[in-house]
PDB file of C-alpha atoms in Angstrom:
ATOM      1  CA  UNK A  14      88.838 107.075 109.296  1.00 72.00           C
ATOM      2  CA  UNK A  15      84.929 107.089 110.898  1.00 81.00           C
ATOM      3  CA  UNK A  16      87.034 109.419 113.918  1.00 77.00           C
ATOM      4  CA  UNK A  17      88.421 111.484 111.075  1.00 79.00           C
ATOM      5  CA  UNK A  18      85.322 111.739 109.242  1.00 82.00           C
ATOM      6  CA  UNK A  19      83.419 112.682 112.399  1.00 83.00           C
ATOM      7  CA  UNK A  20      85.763 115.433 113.138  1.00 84.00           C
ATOM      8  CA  UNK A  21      86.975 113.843 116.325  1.00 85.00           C
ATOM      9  CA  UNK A  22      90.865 113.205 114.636  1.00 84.00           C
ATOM     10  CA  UNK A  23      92.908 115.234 113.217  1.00 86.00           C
ATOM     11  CA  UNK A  24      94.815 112.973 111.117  1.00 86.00           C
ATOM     12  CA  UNK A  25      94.534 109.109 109.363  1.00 86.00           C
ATOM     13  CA  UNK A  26      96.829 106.477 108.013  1.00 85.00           C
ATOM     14  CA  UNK A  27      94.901 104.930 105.375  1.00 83.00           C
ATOM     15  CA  UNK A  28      95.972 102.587 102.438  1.00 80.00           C
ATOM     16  CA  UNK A  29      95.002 103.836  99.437  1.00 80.00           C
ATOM     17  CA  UNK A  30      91.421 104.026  98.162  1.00 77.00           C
ATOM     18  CA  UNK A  31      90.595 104.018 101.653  1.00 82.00           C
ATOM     19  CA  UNK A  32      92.459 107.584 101.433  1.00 82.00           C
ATOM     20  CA  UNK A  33      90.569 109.033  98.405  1.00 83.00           C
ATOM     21  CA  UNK A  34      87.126 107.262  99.962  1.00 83.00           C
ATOM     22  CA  UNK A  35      87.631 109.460 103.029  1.00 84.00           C
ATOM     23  CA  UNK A  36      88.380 112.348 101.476  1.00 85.00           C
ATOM     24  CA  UNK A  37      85.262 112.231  99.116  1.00 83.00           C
ATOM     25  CA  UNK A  38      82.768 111.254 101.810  1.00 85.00           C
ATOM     26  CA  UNK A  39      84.517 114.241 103.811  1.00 85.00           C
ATOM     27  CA  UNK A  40      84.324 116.407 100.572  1.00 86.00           C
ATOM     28  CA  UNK A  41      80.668 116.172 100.966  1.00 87.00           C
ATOM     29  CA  UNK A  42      80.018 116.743 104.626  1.00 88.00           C
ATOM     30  CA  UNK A  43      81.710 119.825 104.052  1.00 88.00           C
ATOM     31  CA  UNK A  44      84.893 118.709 105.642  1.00 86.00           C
ATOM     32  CA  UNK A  45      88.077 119.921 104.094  1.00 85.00           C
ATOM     33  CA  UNK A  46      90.613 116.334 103.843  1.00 83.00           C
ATOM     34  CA  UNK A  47      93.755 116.454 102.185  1.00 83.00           C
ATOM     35  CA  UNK A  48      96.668 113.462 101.438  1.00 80.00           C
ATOM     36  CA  UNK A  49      99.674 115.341 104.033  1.00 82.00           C
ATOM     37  CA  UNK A  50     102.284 112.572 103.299  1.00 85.00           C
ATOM     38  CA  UNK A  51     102.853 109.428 100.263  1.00 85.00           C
ATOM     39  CA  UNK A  52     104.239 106.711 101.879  1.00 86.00           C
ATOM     40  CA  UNK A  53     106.232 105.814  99.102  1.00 87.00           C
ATOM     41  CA  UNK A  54     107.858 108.848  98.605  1.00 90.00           C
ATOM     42  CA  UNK A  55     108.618 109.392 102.305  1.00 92.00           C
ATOM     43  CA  UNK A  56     110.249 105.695 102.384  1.00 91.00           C
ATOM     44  CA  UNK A  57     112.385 106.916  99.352  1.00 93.00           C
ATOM     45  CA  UNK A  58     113.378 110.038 100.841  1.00 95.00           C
ATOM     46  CA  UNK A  59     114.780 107.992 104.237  1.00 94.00           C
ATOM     47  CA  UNK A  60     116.052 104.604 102.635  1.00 93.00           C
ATOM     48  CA  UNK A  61     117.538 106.672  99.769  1.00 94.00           C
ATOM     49  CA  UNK A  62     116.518 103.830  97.728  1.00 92.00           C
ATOM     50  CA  UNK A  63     113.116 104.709  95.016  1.00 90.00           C
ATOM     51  CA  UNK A  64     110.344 105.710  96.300  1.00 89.00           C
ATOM     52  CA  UNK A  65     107.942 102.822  96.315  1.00 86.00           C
ATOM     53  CA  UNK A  66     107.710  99.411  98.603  1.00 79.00           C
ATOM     54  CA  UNK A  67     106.375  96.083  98.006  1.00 80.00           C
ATOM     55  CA  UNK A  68     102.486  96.386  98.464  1.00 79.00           C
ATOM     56  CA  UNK A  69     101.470  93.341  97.352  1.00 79.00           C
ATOM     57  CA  UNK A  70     101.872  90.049  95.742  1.00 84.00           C
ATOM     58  CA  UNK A  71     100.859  86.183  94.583  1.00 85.00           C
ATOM     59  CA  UNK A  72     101.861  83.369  95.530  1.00 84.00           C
ATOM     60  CA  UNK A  73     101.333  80.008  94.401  1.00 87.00           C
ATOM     61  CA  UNK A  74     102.481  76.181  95.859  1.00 90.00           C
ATOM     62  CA  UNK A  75     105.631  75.399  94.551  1.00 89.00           C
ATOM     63  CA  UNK A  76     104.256  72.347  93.241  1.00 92.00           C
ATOM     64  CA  UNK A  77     101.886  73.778  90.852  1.00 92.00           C
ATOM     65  CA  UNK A  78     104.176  76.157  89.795  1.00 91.00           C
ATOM     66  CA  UNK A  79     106.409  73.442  88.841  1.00 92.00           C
ATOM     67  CA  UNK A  80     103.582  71.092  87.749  1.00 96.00           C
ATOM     68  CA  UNK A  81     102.049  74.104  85.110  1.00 95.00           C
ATOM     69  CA  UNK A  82     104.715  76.555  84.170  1.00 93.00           C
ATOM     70  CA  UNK A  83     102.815  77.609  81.060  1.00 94.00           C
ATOM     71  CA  UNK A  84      99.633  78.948  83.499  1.00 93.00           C
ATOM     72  CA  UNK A  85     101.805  80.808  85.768  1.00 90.00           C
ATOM     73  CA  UNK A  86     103.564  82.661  82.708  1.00 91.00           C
ATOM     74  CA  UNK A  87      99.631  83.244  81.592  1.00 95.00           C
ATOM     75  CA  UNK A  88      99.057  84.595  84.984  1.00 92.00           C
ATOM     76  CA  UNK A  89     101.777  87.316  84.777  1.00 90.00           C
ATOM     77  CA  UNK A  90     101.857  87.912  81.744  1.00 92.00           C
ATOM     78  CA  UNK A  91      97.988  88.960  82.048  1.00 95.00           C
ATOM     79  CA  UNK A  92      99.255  91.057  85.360  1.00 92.00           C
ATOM     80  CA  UNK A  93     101.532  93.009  83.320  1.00 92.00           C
ATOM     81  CA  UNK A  94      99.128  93.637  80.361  1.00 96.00           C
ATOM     82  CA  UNK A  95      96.417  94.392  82.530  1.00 94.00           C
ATOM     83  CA  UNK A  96      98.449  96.741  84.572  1.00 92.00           C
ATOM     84  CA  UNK A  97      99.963  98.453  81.247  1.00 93.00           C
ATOM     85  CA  UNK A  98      96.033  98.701  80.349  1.00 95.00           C
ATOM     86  CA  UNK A  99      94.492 100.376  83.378  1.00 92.00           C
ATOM     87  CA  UNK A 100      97.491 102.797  82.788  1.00 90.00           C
ATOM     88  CA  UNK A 101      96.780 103.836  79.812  1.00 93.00           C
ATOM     89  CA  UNK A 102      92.880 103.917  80.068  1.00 94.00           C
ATOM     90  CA  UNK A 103      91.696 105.067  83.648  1.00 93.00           C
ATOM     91  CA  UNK A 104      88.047 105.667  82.654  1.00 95.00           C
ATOM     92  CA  UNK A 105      87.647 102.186  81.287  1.00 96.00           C
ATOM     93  CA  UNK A 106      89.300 100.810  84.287  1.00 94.00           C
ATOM     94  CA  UNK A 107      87.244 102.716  86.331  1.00 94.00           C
ATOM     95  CA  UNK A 108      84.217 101.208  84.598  1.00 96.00           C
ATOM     96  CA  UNK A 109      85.387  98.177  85.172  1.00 94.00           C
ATOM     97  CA  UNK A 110      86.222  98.364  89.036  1.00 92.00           C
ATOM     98  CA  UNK A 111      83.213 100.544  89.703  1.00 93.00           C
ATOM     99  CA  UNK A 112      81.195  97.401  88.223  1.00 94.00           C
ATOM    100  CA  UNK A 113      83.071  94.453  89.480  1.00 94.00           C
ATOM    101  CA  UNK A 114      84.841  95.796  92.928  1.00 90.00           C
ATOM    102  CA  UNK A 115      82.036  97.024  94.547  1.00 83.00           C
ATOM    103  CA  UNK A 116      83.318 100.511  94.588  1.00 84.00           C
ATOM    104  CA  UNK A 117      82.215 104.131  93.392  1.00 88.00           C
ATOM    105  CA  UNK A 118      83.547 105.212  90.284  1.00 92.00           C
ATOM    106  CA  UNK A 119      84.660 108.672  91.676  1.00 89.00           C
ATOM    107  CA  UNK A 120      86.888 106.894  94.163  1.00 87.00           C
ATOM    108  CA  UNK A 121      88.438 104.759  91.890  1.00 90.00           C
ATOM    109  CA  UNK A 122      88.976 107.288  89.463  1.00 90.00           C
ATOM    110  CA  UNK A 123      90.625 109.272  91.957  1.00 86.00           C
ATOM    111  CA  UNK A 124      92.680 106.593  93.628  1.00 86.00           C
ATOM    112  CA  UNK A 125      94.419 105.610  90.422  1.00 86.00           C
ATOM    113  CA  UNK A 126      95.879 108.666  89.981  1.00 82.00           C
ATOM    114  CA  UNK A 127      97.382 108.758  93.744  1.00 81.00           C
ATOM    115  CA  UNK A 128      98.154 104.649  93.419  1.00 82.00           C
ATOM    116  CA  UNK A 129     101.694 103.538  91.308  1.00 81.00           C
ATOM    117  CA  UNK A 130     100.628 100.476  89.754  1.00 84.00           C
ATOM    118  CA  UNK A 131     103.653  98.494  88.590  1.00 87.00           C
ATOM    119  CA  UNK A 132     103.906  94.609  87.977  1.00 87.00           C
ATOM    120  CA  UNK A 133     107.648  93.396  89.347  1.00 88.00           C
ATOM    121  CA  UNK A 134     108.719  90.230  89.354  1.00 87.00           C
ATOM    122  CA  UNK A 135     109.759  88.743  92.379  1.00 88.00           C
ATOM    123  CA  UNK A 136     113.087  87.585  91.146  1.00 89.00           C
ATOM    124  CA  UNK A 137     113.491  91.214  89.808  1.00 90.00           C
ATOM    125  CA  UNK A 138     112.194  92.391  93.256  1.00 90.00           C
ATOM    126  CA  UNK A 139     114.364  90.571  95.307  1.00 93.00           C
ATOM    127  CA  UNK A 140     116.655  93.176  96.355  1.00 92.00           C
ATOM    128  CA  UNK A 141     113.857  95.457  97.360  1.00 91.00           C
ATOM    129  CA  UNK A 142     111.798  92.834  99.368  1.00 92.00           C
ATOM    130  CA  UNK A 143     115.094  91.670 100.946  1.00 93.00           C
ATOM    131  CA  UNK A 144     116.286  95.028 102.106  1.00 94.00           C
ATOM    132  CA  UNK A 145     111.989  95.250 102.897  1.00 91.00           C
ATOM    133  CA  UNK A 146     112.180  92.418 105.226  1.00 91.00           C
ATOM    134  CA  UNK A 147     115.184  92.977 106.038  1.00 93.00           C
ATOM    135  CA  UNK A 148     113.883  96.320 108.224  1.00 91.00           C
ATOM    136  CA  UNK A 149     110.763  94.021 109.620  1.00 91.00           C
ATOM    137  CA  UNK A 150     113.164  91.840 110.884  1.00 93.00           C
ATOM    138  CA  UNK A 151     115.055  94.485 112.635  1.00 93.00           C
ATOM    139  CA  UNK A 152     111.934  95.046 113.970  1.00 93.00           C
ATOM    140  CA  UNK A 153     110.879  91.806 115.552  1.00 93.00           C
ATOM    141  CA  UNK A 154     113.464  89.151 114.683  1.00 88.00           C
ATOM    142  CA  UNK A 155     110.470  86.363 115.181  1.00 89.00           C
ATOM    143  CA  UNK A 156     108.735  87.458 111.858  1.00 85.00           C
ATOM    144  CA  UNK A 157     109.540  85.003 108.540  1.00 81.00           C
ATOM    145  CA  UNK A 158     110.977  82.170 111.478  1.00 87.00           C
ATOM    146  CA  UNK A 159     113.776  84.648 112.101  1.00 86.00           C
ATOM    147  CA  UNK A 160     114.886  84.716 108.431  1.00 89.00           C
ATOM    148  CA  UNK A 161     114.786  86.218 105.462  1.00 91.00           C
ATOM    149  CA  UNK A 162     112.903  83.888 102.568  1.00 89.00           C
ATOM    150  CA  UNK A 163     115.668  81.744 100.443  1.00 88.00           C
ATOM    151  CA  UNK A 164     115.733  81.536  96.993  1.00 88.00           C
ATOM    152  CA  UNK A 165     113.187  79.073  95.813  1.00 85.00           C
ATOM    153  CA  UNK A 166     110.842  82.046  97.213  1.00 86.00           C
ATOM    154  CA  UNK A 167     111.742  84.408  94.050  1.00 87.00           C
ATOM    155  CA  UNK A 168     109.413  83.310  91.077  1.00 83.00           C
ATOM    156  CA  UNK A 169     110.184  85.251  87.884  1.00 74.00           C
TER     157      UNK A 169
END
């Protein structure tokens, strides 16, 4: 991004807010930064399959998820509500990251309208992180031990 922003690049792969950061910050040194290419849609358009990918995720020890069932229902449930929210209203939850995240509002603001926020399951994602992995392991067969995850590894 800095060689991008310096005008010694002519092109970046950024993650998202990292994307819409640059292309403020270039914005106002008079540099003219566009998004050439979404990801997601690109990875739909050659796996034929939607047009998104598994960005992100939690995890928790099998034990505690066993041991406090009722907390990790809590947990997603407030994932899916909060997602639902920041949805629906993108200047409060631009308030709210500008204040707590460290970030500028105009970014965020910005960012949520080039991000696709969705709360999946991993039970309900398991096709899509299998046939995910599945194309990192054709990559280098050493990654996950050599395997894909088993069962136990889809909460939901």
């Amino acid at each position: 991004m800095q060689l991008l922003l310096a005008s010694r690049g002519d092109a970046a792969l950024l993650a998202e807010r990292a994307g819409t950061g640059a292309e403020l910050r270039a914005k106002q040194q008079g540099l003219d930064i566009k998004l050439a290419i979404n990801l997601q849609q690109e990875w739909g358009k050659v796996t034929g399959r939607a047009a998104r990918f598994p960005q992100a995720g939690t995890l928790g020890l099998t034990s505690i998820i066993n041991q406090y069932p009722d907390v990790i229902e809590t947990v997603q449930n407030g994932l899916f509500e909060a997602i639902n929210w920041a949805q629906k209203n993108p200047d409060n939850a631009t308030a709210l990251g500008a204040k707590y995240l460290s970030l500028k509002a105009p970014v965020i603001k910005k960012s949520l309208g080039y991000t696709s926020l969705e709360m999946v399951s991993a039970k309900d994602a398991k096709e899509d992180l299998e046939f995910w992995y599945s194309r990192l392991l054709e990559q280098n067969p050493k990654l996950f031990g050599g395997n894909l995850p088993d069962s136990a590894f889809y909460y939901g």
